[in-house]
PDB file of C-alpha atoms and ligand atoms in Angstrom:
ATOM      1  CA  THR F   1     170.371  36.818 -85.435  1.00  0.00           C
ATOM      2  CA  ARG F   2     172.040  33.394 -85.529  1.00  0.00           C
ATOM      3  CA  PRO F   3     171.501  31.405 -82.324  1.00  0.00           C
ATOM      4  CA  GLN F   4     174.500  31.727 -80.054  1.00  0.00           C
ATOM      5  CA  THR F   5     176.067  28.365 -79.308  1.00  0.00           C
ATOM      6  CA  HIS F   6     179.132  29.778 -77.541  1.00  0.00           C
ATOM      7  CA  ALA F   7     180.118  32.827 -75.525  1.00  0.00           C
ATOM      8  CA  PRO F   8     179.946  35.959 -77.677  1.00  0.00           C
ATOM      9  CA  MET F   9     183.178  37.065 -79.267  1.00  0.00           C
ATOM     10  CA  LEU F  10     184.772  40.432 -78.939  1.00  0.00           C
ATOM     11  CA  TRP F  11     187.660  42.031 -80.700  1.00  0.00           C
ATOM     12  CA  PHE F  12     190.555  42.799 -78.336  1.00  0.00           C
ATOM     13  CA  ASP F  13     193.898  44.254 -79.399  1.00  0.00           C
ATOM     14  CA  GLY F  14     193.940  42.676 -82.821  1.00  0.00           C
ATOM     15  CA  ALA F  15     192.100  39.378 -82.454  1.00  0.00           C
ATOM     16  CA  LEU F  16     188.625  37.985 -81.914  1.00  0.00           C
ATOM     17  CA  VAL F  17     188.399  36.315 -78.520  1.00  0.00           C
ATOM     18  CA  ARG F  18     185.664  34.720 -76.439  1.00  0.00           C
ATOM     19  CA  THR F  19     184.328  37.201 -73.899  1.00  0.00           C
ATOM     20  CA  ASP F  20     184.442  34.604 -71.124  1.00  0.00           C
ATOM     21  CA  ALA F  21     188.173  34.108 -71.643  1.00  0.00           C
ATOM     22  CA  LEU F  22     189.116  37.699 -70.880  1.00  0.00           C
ATOM     23  CA  GLN F  23     190.449  39.491 -67.848  1.00  0.00           C
ATOM     24  CA  ALA F  24     191.867  42.970 -67.363  1.00  0.00           C
ATOM     25  CA  PRO F  25     194.477  43.613 -64.666  1.00  0.00           C
ATOM     26  CA  LEU F  26     193.109  45.314 -61.556  1.00  0.00           C
ATOM     27  CA  THR F  27     195.755  48.020 -61.967  1.00  0.00           C
ATOM     28  CA  THR F  28     194.203  49.094 -65.290  1.00  0.00           C
ATOM     29  CA  HIS F  29     194.547  52.879 -65.337  1.00  0.00           C
ATOM     30  CA  ALA F  30     191.124  53.413 -66.934  1.00  0.00           C
ATOM     31  CA  MET F  31     189.473  51.542 -64.064  1.00  0.00           C
ATOM     32  CA  HIS F  32     190.991  53.931 -61.530  1.00  0.00           C
ATOM     33  CA  TYR F  33     190.637  57.225 -63.394  1.00  0.00           C
ATOM     34  CA  GLY F  34     188.179  56.741 -66.266  1.00  0.00           C
ATOM     35  CA  THR F  35     190.967  57.214 -68.814  1.00  0.00           C
ATOM     36  CA  GLY F  36     189.235  55.704 -71.787  1.00  0.00           C
ATOM     37  CA  VAL F  37     186.927  56.681 -74.598  1.00  0.00           C
ATOM     38  CA  PHE F  38     184.036  54.732 -76.022  1.00  0.00           C
ATOM     39  CA  GLU F  39     181.323  54.840 -78.656  1.00  0.00           C
ATOM     40  CA  GLY F  40     177.756  53.682 -78.934  1.00  0.00           C
ATOM     41  CA  ILE F  41     176.939  52.612 -82.490  1.00  0.00           C
ATOM     42  CA  ARG F  42     174.132  50.587 -84.001  1.00  0.00           C
ATOM     43  CA  SER F  43     173.677  48.177 -86.829  1.00  0.00           C
ATOM     44  CA  TYR F  44     170.324  47.372 -88.393  1.00  0.00           C
ATOM     45  CA  ALA F  45     168.970  44.618 -90.557  1.00  0.00           C
ATOM     46  CA  THR F  46     168.399  46.015 -94.042  1.00  0.00           C
ATOM     47  CA  ARG F  47     167.184  44.392 -97.264  1.00  0.00           C
ATOM     48  CA  ASP F  48     170.849  43.929 -98.250  1.00  0.00           C
ATOM     49  CA  GLY F  49     171.960  42.408 -94.940  1.00  0.00           C
ATOM     50  CA  ALA F  50     173.156  44.108 -91.784  1.00  0.00           C
ATOM     51  CA  ALA F  51     174.516  47.651 -92.031  1.00  0.00           C
ATOM     52  CA  VAL F  52     176.137  49.963 -89.494  1.00  0.00           C
ATOM     53  CA  PHE F  53     174.677  53.464 -89.260  1.00  0.00           C
ATOM     54  CA  ARG F  54     177.190  56.321 -89.618  1.00  0.00           C
ATOM     55  CA  LEU F  55     180.114  54.170 -88.514  1.00  0.00           C
ATOM     56  CA  HIS F  56     182.763  56.588 -89.743  1.00  0.00           C
ATOM     57  CA  GLU F  57     181.321  59.574 -87.869  1.00  0.00           C
ATOM     58  CA  HIS F  58     181.177  57.581 -84.630  1.00  0.00           C
ATOM     59  CA  LEU F  59     184.761  56.378 -84.936  1.00  0.00           C
ATOM     60  CA  GLU F  60     185.979  59.867 -85.867  1.00  0.00           C
ATOM     61  CA  ARG F  61     184.374  61.262 -82.717  1.00  0.00           C
ATOM     62  CA  MET F  62     186.032  58.469 -80.745  1.00  0.00           C
ATOM     63  CA  ARG F  63     189.390  59.321 -82.322  1.00  0.00           C
ATOM     64  CA  LYS F  64     189.039  62.914 -81.110  1.00  0.00           C
ATOM     65  CA  GLY F  65     188.428  61.738 -77.551  1.00  0.00           C
ATOM     66  CA  ALA F  66     191.327  59.295 -77.780  1.00  0.00           C
ATOM     67  CA  GLU F  67     193.640  62.055 -78.975  1.00  0.00           C
ATOM     68  CA  LEU F  68     192.950  64.036 -75.786  1.00  0.00           C
ATOM     69  CA  LEU F  69     194.219  61.100 -73.751  1.00  0.00           C
ATOM     70  CA  GLY F  70     197.201  60.474 -76.035  1.00  0.00           C
ATOM     71  CA  ILE F  71     195.657  57.240 -77.317  1.00  0.00           C
ATOM     72  CA  ASP F  72     196.382  56.520 -80.987  1.00  0.00           C
ATOM     73  CA  LEU F  73     193.141  55.266 -82.437  1.00  0.00           C
ATOM     74  CA  ASP F  74     193.420  53.850 -85.931  1.00  0.00           C
ATOM     75  CA  VAL F  75     189.961  54.447 -87.419  1.00  0.00           C
ATOM     76  CA  SER F  76     190.446  51.993 -90.262  1.00  0.00           C
ATOM     77  CA  GLN F  77     191.497  49.263 -87.803  1.00  0.00           C
ATOM     78  CA  ALA F  78     188.500  50.067 -85.564  1.00  0.00           C
ATOM     79  CA  THR F  79     186.238  49.899 -88.632  1.00  0.00           C
ATOM     80  CA  LYS F  80     187.505  46.427 -89.542  1.00  0.00           C
ATOM     81  CA  ALA F  81     187.283  45.299 -85.913  1.00  0.00           C
ATOM     82  CA  THR F  82     183.647  46.411 -85.749  1.00  0.00           C
ATOM     83  CA  LEU F  83     182.634  44.585 -88.913  1.00  0.00           C
ATOM     84  CA  GLN F  84     184.570  41.432 -87.921  1.00  0.00           C
ATOM     85  CA  THR F  85     182.907  41.316 -84.502  1.00  0.00           C
ATOM     86  CA  LEU F  86     179.419  41.728 -85.959  1.00  0.00           C
ATOM     87  CA  ARG F  87     180.106  38.917 -88.427  1.00  0.00           C
ATOM     88  CA  ALA F  88     181.603  36.629 -85.779  1.00  0.00           C
ATOM     89  CA  ASN F  89     178.560  37.048 -83.539  1.00  0.00           C
ATOM     90  CA  GLY F  90     176.066  36.875 -86.398  1.00  0.00           C
ATOM     91  CA  HIS F  91     174.475  40.088 -85.122  1.00  0.00           C
ATOM     92  CA  ARG F  92     172.287  42.141 -87.420  1.00  0.00           C
ATOM     93  CA  ASP F  93     170.288  44.479 -85.166  1.00  0.00           C
ATOM     94  CA  ALA F  94     172.963  45.230 -82.617  1.00  0.00           C
ATOM     95  CA  TYR F  95     174.467  47.766 -80.278  1.00  0.00           C
ATOM     96  CA  ILE F  96     178.189  48.155 -80.891  1.00  0.00           C
ATOM     97  CA  ARG F  97     180.505  49.228 -78.107  1.00  0.00           C
ATOM     98  CA  PRO F  98     184.098  50.087 -79.010  1.00  0.00           C
ATOM     99  CA  LEU F  99     186.322  51.143 -76.111  1.00  0.00           C
ATOM    100  CA  ALA F 100     189.897  52.416 -76.157  1.00  0.00           C
ATOM    101  CA  TRP F 101     191.649  52.744 -72.821  1.00  0.00           C
ATOM    102  CA  LEU F 102     194.871  53.194 -70.935  1.00  0.00           C
ATOM    103  CA  GLY F 103     196.093  50.011 -69.334  1.00  0.00           C
ATOM    104  CA  THR F 104     199.072  49.327 -67.144  1.00  0.00           C
ATOM    105  CA  GLY F 105     202.555  50.733 -66.560  1.00  0.00           C
ATOM    106  CA  SER F 106     201.898  53.206 -63.781  1.00  0.00           C
ATOM    107  CA  ILE F 107     199.105  54.297 -61.520  1.00  0.00           C
ATOM    108  CA  GLY F 108     200.263  57.933 -61.626  1.00  0.00           C
ATOM    109  CA  LEU F 109     198.635  60.785 -63.490  1.00  0.00           C
ATOM    110  CA  ASP F 110     201.321  61.084 -66.155  1.00  0.00           C
ATOM    111  CA  VAL F 111     199.907  58.727 -68.761  1.00  0.00           C
ATOM    112  CA  ALA F 112     202.653  59.028 -71.373  1.00  0.00           C
ATOM    113  CA  ALA F 113     204.093  55.533 -70.890  1.00  0.00           C
ATOM    114  CA  LEU F 114     200.976  53.474 -70.339  1.00  0.00           C
ATOM    115  CA  SER F 115     199.846  50.564 -72.498  1.00  0.00           C
ATOM    116  CA  GLN F 116     196.939  51.331 -74.837  1.00  0.00           C
ATOM    117  CA  HIS F 117     194.126  48.944 -75.699  1.00  0.00           C
ATOM    118  CA  LEU F 118     191.143  48.681 -77.996  1.00  0.00           C
ATOM    119  CA  MET F 119     188.143  46.405 -77.843  1.00  0.00           C
ATOM    120  CA  VAL F 120     184.899  46.140 -79.749  1.00  0.00           C
ATOM    121  CA  ALA F 121     181.893  44.303 -78.323  1.00  0.00           C
ATOM    122  CA  THR F 122     178.536  43.813 -80.039  1.00  0.00           C
ATOM    123  CA  MET F 123     175.291  43.099 -78.241  1.00  0.00           C
ATOM    124  CA  PRO F 124     171.926  42.059 -79.628  1.00  0.00           C
ATOM    125  CA  ASN F 125     170.027  44.106 -77.044  1.00  0.00           C
ATOM    126  CA  VAL F 126     169.845  47.854 -76.890  1.00  0.00           C
ATOM    127  CA  VAL F 127     169.003  49.668 -73.654  1.00  0.00           C
ATOM    128  CA  HIS F 128     166.037  51.933 -74.371  1.00  0.00           C
ATOM    129  CA  LEU F 129     164.537  54.885 -72.558  1.00  0.00           C
ATOM    130  CA  GLY F 130     160.912  54.624 -71.453  1.00  0.00           C
ATOM    131  CA  GLY F 131     159.526  54.179 -74.974  1.00  0.00           C
ATOM    132  CA  ASN F 132     156.763  56.633 -75.782  1.00  0.00           C
ATOM    133  CA  HIS F 133     155.986  57.148 -72.100  1.00  0.00           C
ATOM    134  CA  THR F 134     159.321  58.691 -71.247  1.00  0.00           C
ATOM    135  CA  ARG F 135     159.087  61.074 -68.328  1.00  0.00           C
ATOM    136  CA  LEU F 136     161.839  63.638 -67.968  1.00  0.00           C
ATOM    137  CA  THR F 137     162.834  65.661 -64.943  1.00  0.00           C
ATOM    138  CA  VAL F 138     165.148  68.635 -64.591  1.00  0.00           C
ATOM    139  CA  SER F 139     168.291  67.405 -62.859  1.00  0.00           C
ATOM    140  CA  PRO F 140     169.690  69.133 -59.784  1.00  0.00           C
ATOM    141  CA  TRP F 141     173.106  68.156 -61.202  1.00  0.00           C
ATOM    142  CA  ARG F 142     174.930  70.382 -63.708  1.00  0.00           C
ATOM    143  CA  ARG F 143     176.403  68.960 -66.907  1.00  0.00           C
ATOM    144  CA  ASN F 144     180.214  68.751 -66.979  1.00  0.00           C
ATOM    145  CA  PRO F 145     181.156  72.140 -68.451  1.00  0.00           C
ATOM    146  CA  ALA F 146     183.044  71.854 -71.754  1.00  0.00           C
ATOM    147  CA  SER F 147     185.755  74.061 -70.248  1.00  0.00           C
ATOM    148  CA  SER F 148     186.476  71.308 -67.687  1.00  0.00           C
ATOM    149  CA  LEU F 149     185.742  68.182 -69.697  1.00  0.00           C
ATOM    150  CA  PRO F 150     185.042  68.332 -73.431  1.00  0.00           C
ATOM    151  CA  PRO F 151     181.716  66.781 -74.463  1.00  0.00           C
ATOM    152  CA  LEU F 152     183.208  63.650 -76.002  1.00  0.00           C
ATOM    153  CA  LYS F 153     182.617  60.102 -74.927  1.00  0.00           C
ATOM    154  CA  LEU F 154     185.381  60.032 -72.316  1.00  0.00           C
ATOM    155  CA  CYS F 155     184.656  57.254 -69.799  1.00  0.00           C
ATOM    156  CA  GLY F 156     185.136  59.296 -66.620  1.00  0.00           C
ATOM    157  CA  GLY F 157     182.772  61.992 -67.827  1.00  0.00           C
ATOM    158  CA  TYR F 158     179.897  59.541 -67.710  1.00  0.00           C
ATOM    159  CA  VAL F 159     179.910  59.561 -63.910  1.00  0.00           C
ATOM    160  CA  ASN F 160     178.128  62.914 -64.367  1.00  0.00           C
ATOM    161  CA  SER F 161     175.391  61.221 -66.444  1.00  0.00           C
ATOM    162  CA  ILE F 162     175.116  58.343 -63.994  1.00  0.00           C
ATOM    163  CA  LEU F 163     174.607  60.653 -61.001  1.00  0.00           C
ATOM    164  CA  ALA F 164     171.850  62.501 -62.847  1.00  0.00           C
ATOM    165  CA  LYS F 165     170.202  59.280 -64.038  1.00  0.00           C
ATOM    166  CA  ARG F 166     170.266  57.745 -60.550  1.00  0.00           C
ATOM    167  CA  GLU F 167     168.742  60.849 -59.033  1.00  0.00           C
ATOM    168  CA  ALA F 168     165.985  61.028 -61.681  1.00  0.00           C
ATOM    169  CA  LYS F 169     165.144  57.320 -61.319  1.00  0.00           C
ATOM    170  CA  ALA F 170     165.020  57.642 -57.531  1.00  0.00           C
ATOM    171  CA  ARG F 171     162.263  60.232 -57.986  1.00  0.00           C
ATOM    172  CA  GLY F 172     160.335  57.959 -60.363  1.00  0.00           C
ATOM    173  CA  PHE F 173     161.368  59.515 -63.693  1.00  0.00           C
ATOM    174  CA  ASP F 174     162.933  57.783 -66.690  1.00  0.00           C
ATOM    175  CA  GLU F 175     165.525  60.339 -67.624  1.00  0.00           C
ATOM    176  CA  ALA F 176     167.211  63.543 -66.424  1.00  0.00           C
ATOM    177  CA  LEU F 177     167.458  66.835 -68.265  1.00  0.00           C
ATOM    178  CA  PHE F 178     170.561  68.930 -67.667  1.00  0.00           C
ATOM    179  CA  VAL F 179     169.924  72.689 -67.506  1.00  0.00           C
ATOM    180  CA  ASP F 180     172.764  75.184 -67.020  1.00  0.00           C
ATOM    181  CA  GLU F 181     173.056  77.963 -64.432  1.00  0.00           C
ATOM    182  CA  ASP F 182     171.546  80.495 -66.836  1.00  0.00           C
ATOM    183  CA  GLY F 183     168.477  78.350 -67.483  1.00  0.00           C
ATOM    184  CA  PHE F 184     169.565  76.987 -70.868  1.00  0.00           C
ATOM    185  CA  VAL F 185     168.841  73.369 -71.748  1.00  0.00           C
ATOM    186  CA  VAL F 186     171.983  71.278 -72.285  1.00  0.00           C
ATOM    187  CA  GLU F 187     170.989  67.662 -73.040  1.00  0.00           C
ATOM    188  CA  CYS F 188     169.918  64.442 -71.343  1.00  0.00           C
ATOM    189  CA  THR F 189     172.229  61.849 -69.791  1.00  0.00           C
ATOM    190  CA  GLY F 190     172.630  59.995 -73.096  1.00  0.00           C
ATOM    191  CA  ALA F 191     170.583  61.857 -75.689  1.00  0.00           C
ATOM    192  CA  ASN F 192     170.193  65.286 -77.295  1.00  0.00           C
ATOM    193  CA  VAL F 193     167.016  67.372 -77.056  1.00  0.00           C
ATOM    194  CA  PHE F 194     164.694  68.753 -79.758  1.00  0.00           C
ATOM    195  CA  MET F 195     161.442  70.662 -79.589  1.00  0.00           C
ATOM    196  CA  VAL F 196     158.566  71.318 -81.958  1.00  0.00           C
ATOM    197  CA  ARG F 197     156.538  74.505 -81.792  1.00  0.00           C
ATOM    198  CA  GLY F 198     154.004  75.747 -84.330  1.00  0.00           C
ATOM    199  CA  GLY F 199     155.288  73.075 -86.734  1.00  0.00           C
ATOM    200  CA  TRP F 200     158.921  74.295 -86.497  1.00  0.00           C
ATOM    201  CA  VAL F 201     161.542  71.868 -85.319  1.00  0.00           C
ATOM    202  CA  THR F 202     164.411  73.158 -83.169  1.00  0.00           C
ATOM    203  CA  ALA F 203     167.549  71.274 -82.164  1.00  0.00           C
ATOM    204  CA  VAL F 204     168.709  72.426 -78.741  1.00  0.00           C
ATOM    205  CA  GLU F 205     172.241  73.774 -79.038  1.00  0.00           C
ATOM    206  CA  HIS F 206     174.660  73.979 -76.119  1.00  0.00           C
ATOM    207  CA  ARG F 207     178.438  73.908 -75.979  1.00  0.00           C
ATOM    208  CA  ASP F 208     178.423  71.463 -73.051  1.00  0.00           C
ATOM    209  CA  ALA F 209     176.313  68.914 -74.975  1.00  0.00           C
ATOM    210  CA  LEU F 210     177.734  65.984 -76.899  1.00  0.00           C
ATOM    211  CA  PRO F 211     177.541  66.723 -80.633  1.00  0.00           C
ATOM    212  CA  GLY F 212     175.242  63.805 -81.289  1.00  0.00           C
ATOM    213  CA  ILE F 213     175.310  61.960 -84.579  1.00  0.00           C
ATOM    214  CA  THR F 214     171.578  61.257 -84.317  1.00  0.00           C
ATOM    215  CA  ARG F 215     171.086  64.983 -83.663  1.00  0.00           C
ATOM    216  CA  ASP F 216     172.996  65.766 -86.843  1.00  0.00           C
ATOM    217  CA  THR F 217     170.948  63.154 -88.701  1.00  0.00           C
ATOM    218  CA  MET F 218     167.670  64.631 -87.449  1.00  0.00           C
ATOM    219  CA  ILE F 219     168.721  68.170 -88.417  1.00  0.00           C
ATOM    220  CA  THR F 220     169.382  66.896 -91.947  1.00  0.00           C
ATOM    221  CA  LEU F 221     166.115  64.935 -92.100  1.00  0.00           C
ATOM    222  CA  SER F 222     163.820  67.546 -90.541  1.00  0.00           C
ATOM    223  CA  GLY F 223     165.468  70.813 -91.556  1.00  0.00           C
ATOM    224  CA  ALA F 224     165.508  71.713 -87.842  1.00  0.00           C
ATOM    225  CA  ARG F 225     167.171  74.924 -86.811  1.00  0.00           C
ATOM    226  CA  SER F 226     169.912  74.583 -84.196  1.00  0.00           C
ATOM    227  CA  ARG F 227     169.753  77.217 -81.473  1.00  0.00           C
ATOM    228  CA  PRO F 228     169.996  77.694 -77.699  1.00  0.00           C
ATOM    229  CA  VAL F 229     166.740  77.016 -75.844  1.00  0.00           C
ATOM    230  CA  THR F 230     165.811  77.933 -72.271  1.00  0.00           C
ATOM    231  CA  LEU F 231     163.940  75.604 -69.948  1.00  0.00           C
ATOM    232  CA  GLY F 232     161.018  78.058 -70.187  1.00  0.00           C
ATOM    233  CA  GLY F 233     161.091  77.728 -73.979  1.00  0.00           C
ATOM    234  CA  LEU F 234     161.077  73.953 -73.760  1.00  0.00           C
ATOM    235  CA  LEU F 235     158.079  73.971 -71.414  1.00  0.00           C
ATOM    236  CA  GLU F 236     156.166  76.059 -73.966  1.00  0.00           C
ATOM    237  CA  ALA F 237     156.851  73.641 -76.833  1.00  0.00           C
ATOM    238  CA  ASP F 238     154.081  71.590 -78.438  1.00  0.00           C
ATOM    239  CA  GLU F 239     156.337  68.536 -78.514  1.00  0.00           C
ATOM    240  CA  VAL F 240     159.712  67.558 -77.086  1.00  0.00           C
ATOM    241  CA  PHE F 241     161.784  64.612 -78.203  1.00  0.00           C
ATOM    242  CA  VAL F 242     165.225  63.309 -77.413  1.00  0.00           C
ATOM    243  CA  CYS F 243     167.486  61.424 -79.764  1.00  0.00           C
ATOM    244  CA  GLY F 244     170.591  59.309 -79.681  1.00  0.00           C
ATOM    245  CA  THR F 245     171.946  56.076 -81.060  1.00  0.00           C
ATOM    246  CA  ALA F 246     170.302  53.995 -78.315  1.00  0.00           C
ATOM    247  CA  ALA F 247     167.281  56.267 -77.767  1.00  0.00           C
ATOM    248  CA  GLU F 248     166.699  56.712 -81.525  1.00  0.00           C
ATOM    249  CA  VAL F 249     163.890  59.314 -81.627  1.00  0.00           C
ATOM    250  CA  THR F 250     161.946  59.163 -78.350  1.00  0.00           C
ATOM    251  CA  ALA F 251     158.915  61.354 -77.671  1.00  0.00           C
ATOM    252  CA  ILE F 252     158.762  62.935 -74.232  1.00  0.00           C
ATOM    253  CA  LYS F 253     155.508  62.261 -72.424  1.00  0.00           C
ATOM    254  CA  ALA F 254     156.131  64.713 -69.618  1.00  0.00           C
ATOM    255  CA  LEU F 255     158.762  67.103 -68.310  1.00  0.00           C
ATOM    256  CA  ASP F 256     158.236  67.298 -64.559  1.00  0.00           C
ATOM    257  CA  ARG F 257     154.611  68.466 -64.206  1.00  0.00           C
ATOM    258  CA  ARG F 258     154.220  69.562 -67.839  1.00  0.00           C
ATOM    259  CA  GLU F 259     152.453  66.839 -69.876  1.00  0.00           C
ATOM    260  CA  PHE F 260     152.794  66.781 -73.648  1.00  0.00           C
ATOM    261  CA  GLY F 261     150.101  65.660 -76.091  1.00  0.00           C
ATOM    262  CA  ASP F 262     150.311  62.903 -78.642  1.00  0.00           C
ATOM    263  CA  ASN F 263     153.375  64.264 -80.479  1.00  0.00           C
ATOM    264  CA  PRO F 264     152.364  63.889 -84.162  1.00  0.00           C
ATOM    265  CA  VAL F 265     155.498  65.550 -85.596  1.00  0.00           C
ATOM    266  CA  THR F 266     157.771  63.461 -83.397  1.00  0.00           C
ATOM    267  CA  ARG F 267     155.969  60.276 -84.438  1.00  0.00           C
ATOM    268  CA  GLU F 268     156.491  61.134 -88.093  1.00  0.00           C
ATOM    269  CA  LEU F 269     160.180  61.945 -87.568  1.00  0.00           C
ATOM    270  CA  ALA F 270     160.720  58.779 -85.521  1.00  0.00           C
ATOM    271  CA  ALA F 271     159.228  56.705 -88.342  1.00  0.00           C
ATOM    272  CA  LEU F 272     161.404  58.509 -90.901  1.00  0.00           C
ATOM    273  CA  TYR F 273     164.529  57.851 -88.810  1.00  0.00           C
ATOM    274  CA  ALA F 274     163.561  54.169 -88.487  1.00  0.00           C
ATOM    275  CA  ARG F 275     163.338  53.900 -92.290  1.00  0.00           C
ATOM    276  CA  VAL F 276     166.607  55.766 -92.891  1.00  0.00           C
ATOM    277  CA  VAL F 277     168.676  53.550 -90.563  1.00  0.00           C
ATOM    278  CA  ARG F 278     167.264  50.445 -92.283  1.00  0.00           C
ATOM    279  CA  GLY F 279     168.097  51.722 -95.757  1.00  0.00           C
ATOM    280  CA  GLU F 280     164.411  52.082 -96.669  1.00  0.00           C
ATOM    281  CA  GLU F 281     164.611  55.761 -97.535  1.00  0.00           C
ATOM    282  CA  PRO F 282     166.304  56.736-100.795  1.00  0.00           C
ATOM    283  CA  GLY F 283     169.192  59.191-100.742  1.00  0.00           C
ATOM    284  CA  HIS F 284     170.838  58.222 -97.451  1.00  0.00           C
ATOM    285  CA  GLY F 285     172.743  55.088 -98.441  1.00  0.00           C
ATOM    286  CA  ALA F 286     176.062  56.832 -97.764  1.00  0.00           C
ATOM    287  CA  TRP F 287     175.262  56.667 -94.030  1.00  0.00           C
ATOM    288  CA  LEU F 288     175.236  52.856 -94.093  1.00  0.00           C
ATOM    289  CA  THR F 289     178.253  50.557 -93.989  1.00  0.00           C
ATOM    290  CA  SER F 290     177.414  47.079 -95.114  1.00  0.00           C
ATOM    291  CA  VAL F 291     178.514  44.331 -92.707  1.00  0.00           C
TER     292      VAL F 291
HETATM  293  N1  PMP H 301     174.492  63.005 -75.361  1.00  0.00           N
HETATM  294  C1  PMP H 301     175.123  62.098 -74.612  1.00  0.00           C
HETATM  295  C2  PMP H 301     175.643  62.510 -73.276  1.00  0.00           C
HETATM  296  C3  PMP H 301     175.292  60.784 -75.060  1.00  0.00           C
HETATM  297  O1  PMP H 301     175.927  59.879 -74.324  1.00  0.00           O
HETATM  298  C4  PMP H 301     174.753  60.429 -76.325  1.00  0.00           C
HETATM  299  C5  PMP H 301     174.870  59.015 -76.815  1.00  0.00           C
HETATM  300  N2  PMP H 301     176.085  58.832 -77.508  1.00  0.00           N
HETATM  301  C6  PMP H 301     174.115  61.415 -77.081  1.00  0.00           C
HETATM  302  C7  PMP H 301     173.994  62.690 -76.560  1.00  0.00           C
HETATM  303  C8  PMP H 301     173.595  61.116 -78.455  1.00  0.00           C
HETATM  304  O2  PMP H 301     174.691  60.953 -79.327  1.00  0.00           O
HETATM  305  P1  PMP H 301     174.577  60.038 -80.619  1.00  0.00           P
HETATM  306  O3  PMP H 301     173.404  60.493 -81.364  1.00  0.00           O
HETATM  307  O4  PMP H 301     175.844  60.324 -81.353  1.00  0.00           O
HETATM  308  O5  PMP H 301     174.462  58.637 -80.154  1.00  0.00           O
END
């Protein structure tokens, strides 16, 4: 990463601007109602320069969320904005945060006439879970049901994750696990769940869970089977790991009072994922967009 001699740049409505020069009006609709959609994407340093991992899939998921709010998201424009911002900031290993939101025009709930905005920020630091010591706890909160709020990266929906995360942290855990009323595992606040038992890898499937791109990647890489899993089933697993763009592949040390061992399968899969995202594993180059 090139040393930063000025405020980082971000892409905002068509141009690169200095982050310290920006202000959003206090009547921004998204600030009042969470009417926006975002993504969490990562770029990695590879032998051939920086590359973004599965950029198209992330922006397509964002487009779906935008569509629900009536926001027109131009994926090819968002792609260019992402690459331009990474280049402007000289970031190689970076977390990329695009956000599309409803701006001003009315503070009512009919959003048809509101202004629409898009920004892309890139940051050299990624917020991790608790590394290989991650301790999970079952949340007393329920995940937003898909029938009320689709599992897309809609801003307002993340209040649900934040409540669960706050509650878990207050009890000394790193991360919360959402379980539904019937005892089925949903996901974590910002990552999907996998388990390993008798050498078989299972991707936890639930309609209220975000269809994670890392989850999809890990199914491809590990041959995991996707199926519903109960909390009881998870507690009987040999290994549990969670995965997401920020979390990558993180082994779970403990789930409430259940302690897991040294997670050999997870360690191997985490190392494989680390090679794939850096273009060090043949056959997966199509997942990388060169910066
Ligand atoms: N679930 C939730 C609630 C998330 O916020 C994330 C992070 N985007 C994930 C799962 C993992 O998704 P992905 O692998 O696409 O980053």
